[in-house]
Amino acid sequence: MRFSQLLIPTLKETPAEAEVISHQLLLRAGYIRKLTSGIYSYLPMGLMTLRKIEKIVREEMNRAGAQEVLLPMVQPADLWKESGRLVKYGPELLRFKDRHDRESCLGPTHEEVITDLVRNNVHSYRSLPLNLYQIQTKFRDEIRPRFGLMRGREFIMKDAYSFDATEHGADETYQKMKDAYSRIFDRCGLSFRAVDADTGTIGGSFSHEFMVLADTGEDTIVICKECDYAANMEKAVCVSSEPDSSNELPLAKVETPGKRKVAAVTEFLKISADKLVKTMVYLADGKAVAVLLRGDHEVQPVKLQNFLGVNEVELASDQQVFDATGVPSGYLGPVGMKIPVVADLEVTKMKNFAIGANEKNYHYIDANFDRDFQVEKIADLRMVTSSDQCPKCGGNLDLTRGIEVGHIFKLGTAYSEALNATFLDKDGQEKVFIMGCYGIGVSRVAAAAIEQNHDKDGIIFPMPIAPMQVIVLNLGVNDEKITQASESLYSELEKQGVEVLLDDRDERPGSKFKDADLIGIPLRLTVGKKYVKEGVVEIRQRASGNVTEVQLNKVAATVADMIGNT
Ligand code: ATP
Ligand code: MG
């Protein structure tokens, strides 16, 4: 392809609206353009990268035994009523009425549609297991579409859904998909981790998120420095300390005038934060509950939500705290607390700690669990920290940032039961399908690849998902010798099956170099003055910056070698 003819509208300036690097670079390199909030057009180079990712995804899905389908984007609201998600999914589901006043929605995901398809067409265990996937545009009316392709309203997803007759079969399918996902992200040339993820209220099953490691990621993940343990914050298990074996001191009430926050109280009492237990009030589906926690720890809201078995938890405001407990916030404590109290496990290991006295301007010191107060329930409710130990091997943990590019989930029978999707089993019994669902954010993968691989000059695409493999810079479009060499190199590489872009524009060398760096094609071949003088072409690797000079007739072989090696 020729640069002069291809639509690559590169920009010199960083567009003000783009906050993250992938968004900035995708716009500057002319890969995408915004139509409206969270909705983008893919330009030729952007689409080439998407197609590369899709090809890898397709090959690995097919290899794992999944079959490709293409399901409608417009879905009848009735199906969503059947599954119970018409209300539950909330405003991310875009709803509208057609001319016959029928309520419809734009598919944010396809569990309902696929379950409907399968219940109408698959009736016997003989057809199982069945795994169907598609690569398609999804629409989610995200509250804050941002970061370009990272969180769009319209985006491209690969979604797969599996149907099994037995639990064991469903577990095997899940493992197959997990392996396929690892191969996909490996083949994309990305550094990633599969992390244990929360299964939410569907429960009883398992789930993994695939995280591309990048400092700019929205998610925090925990990885063990010594073993393969990795989890997201919602799922990361906190190992509690050994119990403190100090002798219990007598409880005493002390005045702490105006000291409400952990830092103020501990400074005033001259203790460290791990010698204080704070009392946080949450509204769990609207009902107040107090959570006890070591002073230097934080509540993990999803752990609390799952533990309490509610749909939503929300930190109470000062007014809500006062209304529920009759105590001004900052002085709350478990002794004589009116609302239910639950404690994080770590609290039960502590001795002689400070707590609020449920009275303005007062705290207790040398409080002890069990002796001075009881709680309704104890559980791991806190956010893991980098000073915690690995729950698997006891090793040191690292908290790092990641971008969720894939999510696999053993669904069980939630959807098949709701939609009454059944088959006849071997024994002649009617049974519901056991399902799994598996998503990859194809367009997000492109953005995540850039977040992970870039420098100040632009994108550094891994070879497998770069729009093209090689760019040839003709630095003398008005010089017959240079042009002839560039053209012959271009056609020779094309003949060899190399994906090559020829920069044949009548532009200064400086701007050709800048654009080549910006768009991130892995290998750059420069045909310029050196060719005229010495007959050599410069080959530069975008990622390492390594440069080699090669005689024109050796270039194609060297390039073939380099492509094979990257
Ligand atoms: P997130 O927590 O980031 O909103 P999700 O849990 O809603 O993601 P899933 O429903 O599991 O995502 O969707 C499968 C995959 O689709 C995700 O792993 C992600 O890669 C991608 N994805 C989800 N929402 C978006 C979006 N708004 N823009 C781009 N990709 C998305
Ligand atoms: Mg989401």
XYZ file of C-alpha atoms in Angstrom, residues 210-551:
342
model
C -7.465 -11.422 31.551
C -5.471 -8.333 32.350
C -2.951 -6.660 30.105
C -0.302 -5.275 32.439
C 0.095 -1.516 32.060
C 0.736 1.262 34.574
C -2.149 3.205 33.112
C -4.700 0.407 33.674
C -7.999 1.216 35.407
C -7.884 -1.935 37.541
C -5.579 -2.870 40.379
C -4.546 -6.492 40.514
C -2.576 -8.504 43.017
C 0.168 -10.784 41.825
C 2.455 -12.981 43.856
C 6.144 -12.354 43.315
C 6.914 -15.989 44.046
C 4.124 -18.149 42.619
C 1.428 -17.913 39.934
C -1.253 -16.484 42.223
C -3.046 -13.505 40.719
C -6.402 -11.953 41.590
C -8.343 -8.755 41.254
C -9.005 -6.679 44.353
C -12.543 -8.000 44.801
C -11.375 -11.557 44.898
C -7.920 -11.313 46.531
C -7.948 -13.298 49.758
C -6.427 -11.512 52.768
C -4.419 -13.769 55.038
C -4.798 -12.515 58.596
C -1.879 -12.100 60.995
C -1.041 -14.344 63.941
C -3.158 -13.329 66.963
C -1.538 -10.756 69.252
C -0.706 -12.611 72.493
C -0.380 -9.581 74.778
C -2.261 -9.564 78.076
C -5.564 -7.775 78.017
C -5.509 -4.399 79.750
C -8.574 -2.862 81.367
C -10.897 -0.858 79.115
C -10.690 2.900 79.678
C -12.647 5.821 78.265
C -10.627 8.858 77.260
C -11.530 12.298 75.985
C -10.487 12.911 72.356
C -11.833 16.411 71.740
C -12.650 17.057 68.077
C -10.562 14.052 66.944
C -12.607 12.187 64.359
C -10.313 10.868 61.659
C -7.936 7.932 62.128
C -4.888 10.162 61.685
C -6.091 12.721 64.237
C -7.108 10.135 66.849
C -3.915 8.103 66.575
C -1.740 11.199 66.719
C -3.607 12.412 69.782
C -3.414 9.015 71.511
C 0.174 8.484 70.339
C -0.566 5.087 68.824
C -0.088 3.709 65.325
C -3.063 3.136 63.026
C -2.820 -0.642 63.468
C -3.704 -0.122 67.146
C -7.048 1.420 66.326
C -10.257 -0.170 65.087
C -12.420 2.078 62.959
C -16.159 1.671 62.536
C -17.525 2.342 59.063
C -21.252 2.511 58.394
C -22.549 1.202 55.076
C -26.036 1.124 53.640
C -26.623 -2.413 52.421
C -29.667 -2.284 50.123
C -30.618 0.749 52.216
C -30.130 -0.860 55.659
C -27.344 0.466 57.897
C -24.618 -1.931 58.996
C -21.402 -1.152 60.867
C -18.113 -2.661 59.704
C -15.104 -2.911 62.039
C -11.713 -2.621 60.455
C -8.099 -2.073 61.481
C -7.253 1.645 61.264
C -4.867 1.275 58.341
C -7.135 -1.043 56.312
C -9.914 -0.272 53.829
C -13.222 -2.023 53.144
C -13.477 -3.905 49.830
C -17.099 -3.067 48.895
C -17.665 -6.100 46.638
C -16.495 -8.477 49.384
C -18.887 -6.772 51.795
C -21.732 -6.888 49.282
C -21.253 -10.608 48.588
C -20.852 -11.399 52.274
C -24.074 -9.611 53.185
C -25.828 -11.105 50.146
C -27.147 -7.727 48.976
C -27.294 -6.010 45.586
C -25.653 -2.762 46.597
C -23.530 -1.312 49.386
C -22.863 2.360 49.779
C -20.843 4.262 52.372
C -23.281 6.218 54.582
C -23.058 10.004 54.731
C -22.457 11.744 58.085
C -26.176 12.511 58.288
C -27.155 8.914 57.478
C -24.701 7.698 60.135
C -26.253 9.968 62.731
C -29.814 9.016 61.739
C -29.022 5.301 62.033
C -26.850 5.302 65.186
C -27.569 8.518 67.043
C -23.798 9.104 67.179
C -21.856 11.728 65.243
C -19.478 10.079 62.805
C -15.898 9.941 64.016
C -16.815 8.586 67.448
C -18.573 5.381 66.446
C -17.659 2.115 68.074
C -18.989 -1.408 68.597
C -19.734 -1.118 72.332
C -23.466 -0.523 72.631
C -23.902 -0.033 68.866
C -27.587 0.027 67.794
C -27.154 -1.333 64.280
C -25.779 -4.766 63.272
C -21.977 -4.950 63.494
C -19.726 -7.136 61.352
C -15.942 -7.318 61.657
C -13.068 -7.892 59.330
C -11.103 -10.977 60.336
C -7.988 -8.993 61.210
C -9.821 -7.198 64.041
C -10.199 -10.497 65.887
C -6.394 -10.876 66.002
C -5.813 -7.519 67.700
C -5.415 -6.738 71.419
C -5.745 -3.530 73.443
C -6.875 -1.256 70.663
C -8.640 2.097 70.519
C -12.267 2.401 69.351
C -14.905 5.115 69.273
C -17.016 5.331 72.448
C -20.326 6.136 70.691
C -20.206 9.510 72.335
C -19.057 12.823 70.926
C -15.411 13.616 71.799
C -14.705 10.224 73.418
C -12.867 7.011 72.519
C -12.064 3.866 74.456
C -8.534 2.591 74.737
C -7.421 -0.970 75.454
C -10.589 -2.421 74.035
C -10.626 -6.155 73.346
C -12.728 -8.241 71.040
C -15.186 -10.631 72.736
C -14.479 -9.227 76.208
C -15.859 -5.729 75.490
C -18.125 -6.345 72.531
C -19.404 -9.020 70.179
C -20.215 -8.843 66.503
C -22.802 -10.611 64.355
C -20.372 -11.993 61.795
C -16.684 -12.076 60.952
C -15.227 -12.319 57.467
C -12.492 -11.173 55.116
C -13.931 -7.807 54.139
C -10.899 -5.699 53.437
C -8.778 -4.578 50.555
C -5.537 -6.503 50.219
C -2.310 -4.478 50.582
C 1.231 -5.016 49.344
C 2.284 -5.918 52.896
C -0.096 -8.894 52.916
C 1.089 -12.413 52.168
C 0.189 -14.568 49.198
C -2.736 -16.810 50.201
C -1.319 -19.618 48.086
C 2.387 -19.745 48.976
C 2.917 -17.143 51.706
C 5.185 -15.143 49.407
C 5.305 -11.389 48.895
C 2.577 -9.683 46.928
C 2.771 -6.928 44.401
C -0.104 -4.590 43.575
C 0.010 -3.611 39.955
C -2.218 -2.056 37.304
C -3.992 -3.875 34.521
C -6.487 -3.402 31.722
C -9.264 -5.985 31.511
C -9.277 -7.303 27.961
C -11.121 -10.553 28.534
C -13.485 -12.135 31.006
C -14.535 -15.755 31.272
C -17.325 -16.934 33.485
C -18.893 -20.235 34.399
C -22.522 -19.177 34.459
C -24.113 -22.432 35.564
C -27.867 -22.546 35.038
C -28.906 -18.954 35.800
C -29.950 -18.157 32.222
C -31.102 -21.593 31.143
C -33.413 -21.747 34.174
C -34.777 -18.246 33.671
C -35.452 -18.929 29.980
C -36.421 -22.543 30.545
C -33.812 -23.855 28.117
C -33.781 -27.634 28.440
C -32.587 -30.791 26.685
C -33.269 -34.476 27.052
C -30.427 -36.235 28.815
C -29.165 -39.819 28.321
C -31.539 -41.084 31.000
C -34.547 -39.507 29.264
C -34.749 -36.741 31.895
C -35.350 -33.133 30.931
C -32.494 -30.968 32.204
C -31.380 -27.354 31.936
C -28.167 -26.538 30.080
C -25.067 -25.650 32.083
C -23.635 -22.531 30.548
C -20.469 -20.485 30.380
C -19.764 -17.125 28.753
C -16.486 -15.767 27.481
C -15.798 -12.214 26.266
C -12.883 -10.400 24.688
C -12.932 -6.660 24.087
C -11.387 -6.782 20.617
C -11.231 -3.005 20.195
C -10.002 -2.611 23.781
C -7.165 -5.052 23.027
C -5.866 -2.625 20.386
C -5.909 0.230 22.898
C -4.382 -1.907 25.673
C -1.567 -2.977 23.341
C -0.696 0.694 22.886
C -0.919 1.471 26.607
C 1.611 -1.297 27.129
C 3.814 -0.566 24.114
C 4.629 3.035 23.259
C 7.295 5.688 23.739
C 7.402 9.466 23.450
C 7.448 9.210 19.665
C 4.418 7.003 19.218
C 2.998 3.519 19.052
C 5.196 0.396 19.163
C 2.881 -2.333 17.904
C 3.837 -5.941 18.582
C 4.445 -7.531 15.166
C 1.384 -9.866 15.231
C -1.151 -7.043 15.569
C 0.611 -4.213 13.757
C -1.489 -2.984 10.820
C 1.480 -3.695 8.562
C 4.846 -5.290 9.168
C 7.174 -3.014 7.247
C 7.301 0.617 6.165
C 9.639 1.627 3.353
C 10.670 5.295 3.386
C 11.534 6.702 0.002
C 13.639 9.708 1.010
C 14.149 10.923 -2.533
C 10.890 10.924 -4.461
C 12.523 13.227 -7.004
C 15.659 11.121 -7.235
C 15.376 8.437 -9.862
C 17.842 6.025 -8.253
C 16.300 6.184 -4.801
C 12.763 5.942 -6.178
C 13.626 2.983 -8.349
C 15.240 1.156 -5.406
C 12.278 1.924 -3.121
C 9.787 0.750 -5.703
C 11.642 -2.481 -6.423
C 12.019 -3.200 -2.709
C 8.312 -2.512 -2.224
C 7.230 -4.909 -4.953
C 9.718 -7.579 -3.946
C 8.483 -7.544 -0.353
C 4.853 -7.584 -1.485
C 5.587 -10.547 -3.716
C 7.065 -12.325 -0.706
C 3.812 -11.809 1.159
C 5.182 -9.150 3.515
C 2.676 -6.463 4.493
C 4.392 -3.305 3.429
C 3.585 0.380 3.363
C 5.588 2.550 0.962
C 5.972 6.150 2.053
C 6.046 7.683 -1.414
C 4.831 11.126 -0.327
C 6.697 14.220 -1.375
C 7.519 15.146 2.218
C 10.675 16.097 4.091
C 12.626 13.132 5.583
C 12.034 14.523 9.087
C 8.279 14.292 8.806
C 8.491 10.817 7.241
C 10.572 9.586 10.190
C 8.151 11.207 12.644
C 5.091 9.631 11.020
C 6.756 6.221 10.825
C 7.522 6.334 14.557
C 4.048 7.613 15.364
C 2.121 4.887 13.522
C 4.286 2.204 15.066
C 5.020 -0.216 12.226
C 7.631 -2.673 13.581
C 10.265 -2.469 10.804
C 11.331 0.693 9.003
C 13.434 0.523 5.839
C 15.056 3.759 4.728
C 16.197 4.270 1.158
C 18.095 7.567 0.962
C 21.487 9.128 0.417
C 23.338 6.122 1.824
C 21.829 4.014 -0.868
C 23.135 6.353 -3.538
C 26.608 6.426 -1.984
C 27.054 2.901 -0.629
C 24.140 0.887 -1.998
C 22.762 0.168 1.476
C 19.305 0.351 2.984
C 18.877 1.035 6.700
C 16.645 -1.366 8.630
C 15.434 -0.073 11.983
C 13.396 -1.997 14.539
C 10.771 0.265 16.095
C 10.780 -1.525 19.462
C 14.510 -1.749 20.167
C 15.752 1.072 17.964
C 18.384 -1.340 16.613
C 19.686 -0.386 13.214
C 21.331 -2.562 10.576
C 22.538 -1.559 7.168
C 22.068 -4.085 4.401
C 22.791 -4.180 0.665
